[in-house]
C-alpha positions in Angstrom: 0.0 0.0 0.0 2.5 2.7 -1.1 1.6 6.3 -0.8 3.1 9.7 -0.8 2.9 11.7 2.5 0.6 14.7 2.2 2.5 16.9 4.6 6.2 17.1 4.2 6.1 20.8 5.2 3.7 22.8 7.4 3.9 26.3 6.0 1.4 27.6 8.5 3.8 26.9 11.3 6.6 28.7 9.5 9.1 25.8 9.5 9.5 22.2 8.4 8.2 20.3 11.5 9.9 17.0 10.6 13.4 18.2 9.9 13.4 21.4 12.0 14.4 23.6 9.1 13.5 27.2 8.9 11.5 28.1 5.8 14.0 29.3 3.1 14.6 28.8 -0.6 16.9 25.9 0.2 14.5 24.1 2.5 11.6 24.6 -0.1 13.8 23.1 -2.8 14.7 20.2 -0.5 11.1 19.6 0.2 10.2 19.6 -3.5 12.9 16.9 -4.1 11.4 14.8 -1.2 8.0 15.1 -2.7 9.2 14.1 -6.2 11.0 11.0 -4.9 8.3 10.0 -2.3 6.9 7.3 -4.6 10.4 5.6 -4.7 10.9 5.8 -1.0 7.4 4.4 -0.4 8.1 1.5 -2.8 11.3 0.7 -1.0 9.4 0.6 2.3 6.9 -1.8 0.8 9.6 -4.0 -0.8 11.4 -4.3 2.6 8.4 -6.1 4.0 7.1 -8.0 1.0 10.1 -9.0 -1.2 10.2 -12.6 0.0 6.5 -13.1 -0.7 6.4 -11.6 -4.2 8.8 -13.8 -6.2 7.2 -15.2 -9.4 3.9 -13.5 -8.6 1.8 -11.0 -10.5 1.1 -7.8 -8.7 -2.1 -5.9 -9.1 -2.0 -2.1 -8.6 -5.1 -0.2 -7.7 -5.4 3.6 -7.6 -7.0 4.9 -4.4 -8.1 8.5 -3.7 -10.2 10.4 -1.3 -12.4 13.3 -1.8 -10.8 16.7 -1.5 -11.5 18.5 1.8 -12.0 22.2 2.0 -10.2 24.4 4.4 -11.4 23.7 8.0 -12.3 26.9 9.8 -12.2 26.9 13.6 -14.1 29.9 14.8 -12.7 32.0 17.6 -15.4 30.9 20.1 -14.7 27.2 19.4 -10.9 27.7 19.6 -11.3 29.4 23.0 -13.5 26.6 24.3 -11.1 23.9 23.1 -8.1 25.6 24.8 -10.2 26.1 27.9 -10.7 22.4 28.1 -7.0 21.6 27.6 -5.4 24.2 29.8 -8.2 24.8 32.4 -7.6 28.6 32.0 -8.8 31.4 29.8 -6.7 31.4 26.7 -5.0 34.5 25.3 -5.5 35.9 21.7 -2.1 34.5 20.6 -3.0 30.9 21.6 -6.5 31.2 19.9 -4.9 32.5 16.6 -2.3 29.7 16.7 -5.1 27.1 17.0 -7.0 28.7 14.1 -4.0 28.7 11.9 -3.3 25.0 12.7 -7.0 24.1 11.9 -6.8 25.8 8.5 -3.8 23.7 7.6 -5.4 20.4 8.4 -5.7 17.6 5.8 -6.4 13.9 5.6 -3.0 12.3 5.9 -2.3 9.7 3.2 -1.2 7.0 5.6 -4.3 7.6 7.8 -6.6 7.3 4.7 -5.0 4.0 3.7 -5.2 2.6 7.2 -8.8 3.5 7.4 -9.6 1.9 4.1 -7.7 -1.2 4.8 -9.2 -1.7 8.2 -12.8 -1.2 7.2 -12.7 -2.7 3.7 -14.3 -6.1 3.6 -12.8 -7.4 0.4 -11.1 -10.8 0.6 -7.8 -9.6 -0.8 -7.3 -7.1 2.1 -9.2 -8.8 4.8 -7.3 -12.1 4.5 -3.8 -10.5 4.7 -1.9 -11.2 7.9 0.2 -8.0 7.7 -0.5 -4.8 5.9 2.6 -2.6 5.4 1.8 1.0 4.6 4.5 2.5 2.5 5.2 6.2 3.3 7.9 8.6 2.2 9.1 9.1 5.8 8.0 8.5 9.3 4.4 9.4 10.1 3.1 12.0 12.5 2.3 11.0 16.1 -1.5 11.1 15.6 -1.2 8.7 12.6 0.9 6.5 14.9 -1.8 6.6 17.6 -4.4 5.7 15.0 -2.4 2.7 13.9 -2.1 1.4 17.5 -5.8 2.0 18.1 -6.8 0.0 15.0 -4.3 -2.8 15.7 -5.8 -3.1 19.3 -9.3 -3.7 17.8 -10.7 -7.2 18.2 -10.9 -7.7 14.4 -7.5 -6.0 13.9 -5.2 -6.4 10.9 -1.5 -6.0 11.6 -0.9 -2.5 10.1 2.8 -1.7 9.7 4.3 1.8 9.6 8.0 2.6 9.5 7.8 4.7 12.7 6.9 8.2 13.9 8.8 11.5 14.1 6.7 12.3 17.2 5.4 15.6 15.8 1.7 16.4 15.8 0.5 17.9 12.5 -2.9 19.3 11.6 -5.1 16.3 11.0 -8.5 15.5 9.6 -10.0 12.0 10.4 -10.0 9.7 7.3 -13.3 8.3 6.0 -14.6 5.2 7.8 -12.9 5.7 11.2 -15.6 5.1 13.8 -16.7 7.6 16.4 -15.5 5.2 19.1 -12.0 5.2 17.7 -12.0 9.0 17.4 -13.2 9.4 21.0 -10.3 7.1 22.1 -7.8 9.2 20.1 -9.3 12.4 21.7 -8.7 11.0 25.2 -5.1 10.1 24.3 -4.4 13.5 22.8 -5.7 15.3 25.9 -3.5 13.2 28.1 -0.4 13.9 26.0 -1.1 17.6 25.7 -1.8 18.1 29.4 1.3 16.1 30.3 3.5 18.3 28.0 1.9 21.5 29.5 2.7 20.4 33.0 6.3 19.6 32.0 6.7 23.1 30.3 5.1 24.8 33.2 7.5 23.1 35.6 10.5 24.1 33.5 9.4 27.7 33.2 8.4 28.0 36.9 11.8 29.4 37.9 11.5 32.4 35.6 7.7 32.9 35.9 5.1 31.2 33.8 3.2 33.4 31.4 1.2 30.8 29.5 2.0 28.6 26.5 0.1 27.3 23.5 0.4 23.6 22.6 -0.2 24.6 19.0 2.9 26.8 18.4 
């Protein structure tokens, strides 16, 4: 199941979140090269898992696509309410704006779309597979990794395989077919992670005075 990652760069955040590069002509050129060769990297990832099973066999390739999603708009009142739940305090304007910018950059990640399709598809070809490697051009975001673990823990799970995670959270829209129960579980895990990181940052900043932080910057 090879695919090209949909988010090598996150322009709304002003930097490449995977490689930590500031936006510049050089970093944009590097990102373009990564996108152009993503299909090759994805194929290598698939081949690593499947080479010993594919000798003398015919491979069928199917094109899979999802409907385009429009820009997701998070209104100021909604952003403030979300931050209030996370931080248990009234958010400032900077934190609200940061969340709104992140929401507008959200997309359906390619690996998440493929995992959702593979998990909920009932065709014999996919349902009978013992392992389902998902070929991506680089390690996935942490939310895609949490989705993989959530789907693999399901009673009717298939063994979804990803090359790893770079541990960054990127703006994310749930893929088609993921159940409300799964999304609720992901929400709980996200709240735990964000609140834990907030506590850690508050503890570190306590010596110089805590003025408030946003988990979305």
